[in-house]
Amino acid sequence: MSDMTSGSPRIDTSKRTWLIASSCAGVAGGVATAIPFVSTFQPSEKAKAAGAAVEVDISALKVGEKITVEWRGKPVWILKRSPDQVAELAKLDGQLADPLSKRHPDEFTPSHV
């Protein structure tokens, strides 16, 4: 009937060895191929520097004094206001489009963009 002996079936170890070896080679090739693609998901050093946080020491800033710092190639002004200037801001609410900041930035984006 069959050439199998009673008990456990014969195992072809040479096929198993080639199967394991080719599987390991395939996994190693897949990893070697995937690493360059995965590394492109990280921002470049130039992009990190362009969007990096800017640290400014404002402890020596006096009331009414303004300093200009650069962020992403654009000037940013930092002004230390006096308590009177801060109190004066509430009177300007009528000139603001959204004085209580209830609108979301998406509302300002045109639909065609």
PDB file of C-alpha atoms in Angstrom:
ATOM      1  CA  MET A   1       0.000   0.000   0.000  1.00  0.00           C
ATOM      2  CA  SER A   2       2.269   2.740   1.156  1.00  0.00           C
ATOM      3  CA  ASP A   3       5.945   2.837   1.845  1.00  0.00           C
ATOM      4  CA  MET A   4       5.382   4.671   5.123  1.00  0.00           C
ATOM      5  CA  THR A   5       6.279   2.803   8.194  1.00  0.00           C
ATOM      6  CA  SER A   6       4.024   2.792  11.170  1.00  0.00           C
ATOM      7  CA  GLY A   7       4.596   5.660  13.525  1.00  0.00           C
ATOM      8  CA  SER A   8       5.641   9.175  12.493  1.00  0.00           C
ATOM      9  CA  PRO A   9       6.016  10.076   8.784  1.00  0.00           C
ATOM     10  CA  ARG A  10       9.467  10.577   7.293  1.00  0.00           C
ATOM     11  CA  ILE A  11      10.716  14.171   7.266  1.00  0.00           C
ATOM     12  CA  ASP A  12      12.814  15.373   4.360  1.00  0.00           C
ATOM     13  CA  THR A  13      15.437  17.413   6.208  1.00  0.00           C
ATOM     14  CA  SER A  14      17.073  18.751   3.058  1.00  0.00           C
ATOM     15  CA  LYS A  15      13.801  20.375   1.927  1.00  0.00           C
ATOM     16  CA  ARG A  16      13.257  21.800   5.405  1.00  0.00           C
ATOM     17  CA  THR A  17      16.799  23.240   5.435  1.00  0.00           C
ATOM     18  CA  TRP A  18      16.315  24.916   2.031  1.00  0.00           C
ATOM     19  CA  LEU A  19      12.920  26.248   3.098  1.00  0.00           C
ATOM     20  CA  ILE A  20      14.352  27.788   6.269  1.00  0.00           C
ATOM     21  CA  ALA A  21      17.388  29.201   4.426  1.00  0.00           C
ATOM     22  CA  SER A  22      15.300  30.752   1.639  1.00  0.00           C
ATOM     23  CA  SER A  23      12.825  32.183   4.170  1.00  0.00           C
ATOM     24  CA  CYS A  24      15.660  33.806   6.131  1.00  0.00           C
ATOM     25  CA  ALA A  25      17.164  35.215   2.937  1.00  0.00           C
ATOM     26  CA  GLY A  26      13.751  36.604   1.922  1.00  0.00           C
ATOM     27  CA  VAL A  27      13.230  38.230   5.311  1.00  0.00           C
ATOM     28  CA  ALA A  28      16.730  39.749   5.241  1.00  0.00           C
ATOM     29  CA  GLY A  29      16.117  41.078   1.715  1.00  0.00           C
ATOM     30  CA  GLY A  30      12.755  42.521   2.729  1.00  0.00           C
ATOM     31  CA  VAL A  31      14.260  44.291   5.722  1.00  0.00           C
ATOM     32  CA  ALA A  32      17.153  45.612   3.628  1.00  0.00           C
ATOM     33  CA  THR A  33      14.673  46.943   1.087  1.00  0.00           C
ATOM     34  CA  ALA A  34      12.316  48.472   3.666  1.00  0.00           C
ATOM     35  CA  ILE A  35      14.929  50.365   5.712  1.00  0.00           C
ATOM     36  CA  PRO A  36      15.613  53.100   3.098  1.00  0.00           C
ATOM     37  CA  PHE A  37      11.890  53.662   2.591  1.00  0.00           C
ATOM     38  CA  VAL A  38      11.139  53.873   6.314  1.00  0.00           C
ATOM     39  CA  SER A  39      14.031  56.277   6.855  1.00  0.00           C
ATOM     40  CA  THR A  40      12.458  58.723   4.364  1.00  0.00           C
ATOM     41  CA  PHE A  41       9.564  59.230   6.780  1.00  0.00           C
ATOM     42  CA  GLN A  42      11.879  61.187   9.102  1.00  0.00           C
ATOM     43  CA  PRO A  43      12.358  64.888   8.284  1.00  0.00           C
ATOM     44  CA  SER A  44      15.762  65.966   7.010  1.00  0.00           C
ATOM     45  CA  GLU A  45      18.149  68.004   9.140  1.00  0.00           C
ATOM     46  CA  LYS A  46      17.381  71.041   6.990  1.00  0.00           C
ATOM     47  CA  ALA A  47      13.644  70.643   7.623  1.00  0.00           C
ATOM     48  CA  LYS A  48      14.214  70.158  11.345  1.00  0.00           C
ATOM     49  CA  ALA A  49      16.272  73.341  11.487  1.00  0.00           C
ATOM     50  CA  ALA A  50      13.688  75.301   9.482  1.00  0.00           C
ATOM     51  CA  GLY A  51      10.833  74.422  11.817  1.00  0.00           C
ATOM     52  CA  ALA A  52      12.785  74.238  15.018  1.00  0.00           C
ATOM     53  CA  ALA A  53      11.676  76.120  18.069  1.00  0.00           C
ATOM     54  CA  VAL A  54      13.375  79.431  18.712  1.00  0.00           C
ATOM     55  CA  GLU A  55      14.521  80.091  22.242  1.00  0.00           C
ATOM     56  CA  VAL A  56      14.690  83.739  23.292  1.00  0.00           C
ATOM     57  CA  ASP A  57      15.676  85.096  26.679  1.00  0.00           C
ATOM     58  CA  ILE A  58      12.997  87.672  27.523  1.00  0.00           C
ATOM     59  CA  SER A  59      13.941  88.036  31.183  1.00  0.00           C
ATOM     60  CA  ALA A  60      15.918  91.243  30.505  1.00  0.00           C
ATOM     61  CA  LEU A  61      13.095  92.788  28.449  1.00  0.00           C
ATOM     62  CA  LYS A  62      11.817  96.028  29.954  1.00  0.00           C
ATOM     63  CA  VAL A  63       8.238  97.306  29.738  1.00  0.00           C
ATOM     64  CA  GLY A  64       7.629  98.884  26.343  1.00  0.00           C
ATOM     65  CA  GLU A  65      10.734  97.296  24.842  1.00  0.00           C
ATOM     66  CA  LYS A  66      10.476  95.244  21.634  1.00  0.00           C
ATOM     67  CA  ILE A  67      12.899  92.712  20.214  1.00  0.00           C
ATOM     68  CA  THR A  68      12.861  91.054  16.809  1.00  0.00           C
ATOM     69  CA  VAL A  69      13.851  87.413  16.332  1.00  0.00           C
ATOM     70  CA  GLU A  70      13.893  85.290  13.193  1.00  0.00           C
ATOM     71  CA  TRP A  71      11.757  82.166  12.843  1.00  0.00           C
ATOM     72  CA  ARG A  72      11.617  80.257   9.542  1.00  0.00           C
ATOM     73  CA  GLY A  73      13.246  83.225   7.845  1.00  0.00           C
ATOM     74  CA  LYS A  74      10.539  85.629   8.983  1.00  0.00           C
ATOM     75  CA  PRO A  75      10.716  88.310  11.667  1.00  0.00           C
ATOM     76  CA  VAL A  76       8.790  87.779  14.887  1.00  0.00           C
ATOM     77  CA  TRP A  77       8.343  90.726  17.228  1.00  0.00           C
ATOM     78  CA  ILE A  78       8.225  90.269  20.977  1.00  0.00           C
ATOM     79  CA  LEU A  79       6.871  93.219  22.928  1.00  0.00           C
ATOM     80  CA  LYS A  80       6.612  93.466  26.690  1.00  0.00           C
ATOM     81  CA  ARG A  81       3.458  95.433  27.384  1.00  0.00           C
ATOM     82  CA  SER A  82       2.719  97.471  30.449  1.00  0.00           C
ATOM     83  CA  PRO A  83      -0.361  96.671  32.555  1.00  0.00           C
ATOM     84  CA  ASP A  84      -2.017  99.785  31.066  1.00  0.00           C
ATOM     85  CA  GLN A  85      -1.407  98.498  27.530  1.00  0.00           C
ATOM     86  CA  VAL A  86      -2.879  95.114  28.429  1.00  0.00           C
ATOM     87  CA  ALA A  87      -5.988  96.767  29.892  1.00  0.00           C
ATOM     88  CA  GLU A  88      -6.288  98.863  26.719  1.00  0.00           C
ATOM     89  CA  LEU A  89      -6.596  95.710  24.572  1.00  0.00           C
ATOM     90  CA  ALA A  90     -10.173  95.005  25.706  1.00  0.00           C
ATOM     91  CA  LYS A  91     -11.286  98.281  24.082  1.00  0.00           C
ATOM     92  CA  LEU A  92     -10.119  96.997  20.680  1.00  0.00           C
ATOM     93  CA  ASP A  93     -12.487  93.998  20.579  1.00  0.00           C
ATOM     94  CA  GLY A  94     -14.795  95.809  18.157  1.00  0.00           C
ATOM     95  CA  GLN A  95     -12.017  95.924  15.567  1.00  0.00           C
ATOM     96  CA  LEU A  96     -11.318  92.180  15.744  1.00  0.00           C
ATOM     97  CA  ALA A  97     -12.936  89.620  13.461  1.00  0.00           C
ATOM     98  CA  ASP A  98     -13.245  87.056  16.262  1.00  0.00           C
ATOM     99  CA  PRO A  99     -12.581  88.691  19.644  1.00  0.00           C
ATOM    100  CA  LEU A 100     -13.474  85.598  21.683  1.00  0.00           C
ATOM    101  CA  SER A 101     -11.634  83.175  19.351  1.00  0.00           C
ATOM    102  CA  LYS A 102     -14.687  80.989  18.779  1.00  0.00           C
ATOM    103  CA  ARG A 103     -13.987  80.315  15.086  1.00  0.00           C
ATOM    104  CA  HIS A 104     -11.706  77.518  13.950  1.00  0.00           C
ATOM    105  CA  PRO A 105      -8.893  78.196  11.447  1.00  0.00           C
ATOM    106  CA  ASP A 106     -10.643  75.910   8.924  1.00  0.00           C
ATOM    107  CA  GLU A 107     -13.436  78.467   8.614  1.00  0.00           C
ATOM    108  CA  PHE A 108     -10.989  80.986   7.190  1.00  0.00           C
ATOM    109  CA  THR A 109      -9.711  78.627   4.497  1.00  0.00           C
ATOM    110  CA  PRO A 110     -11.463  79.077   1.137  1.00  0.00           C
ATOM    111  CA  SER A 111     -13.293  76.000  -0.166  1.00  0.00           C
ATOM    112  CA  HIS A 112     -11.295  75.922  -3.425  1.00  0.00           C
ATOM    113  CA  VAL A 113      -8.006  75.392  -1.587  1.00  0.00           C
TER     114      VAL A 113
END
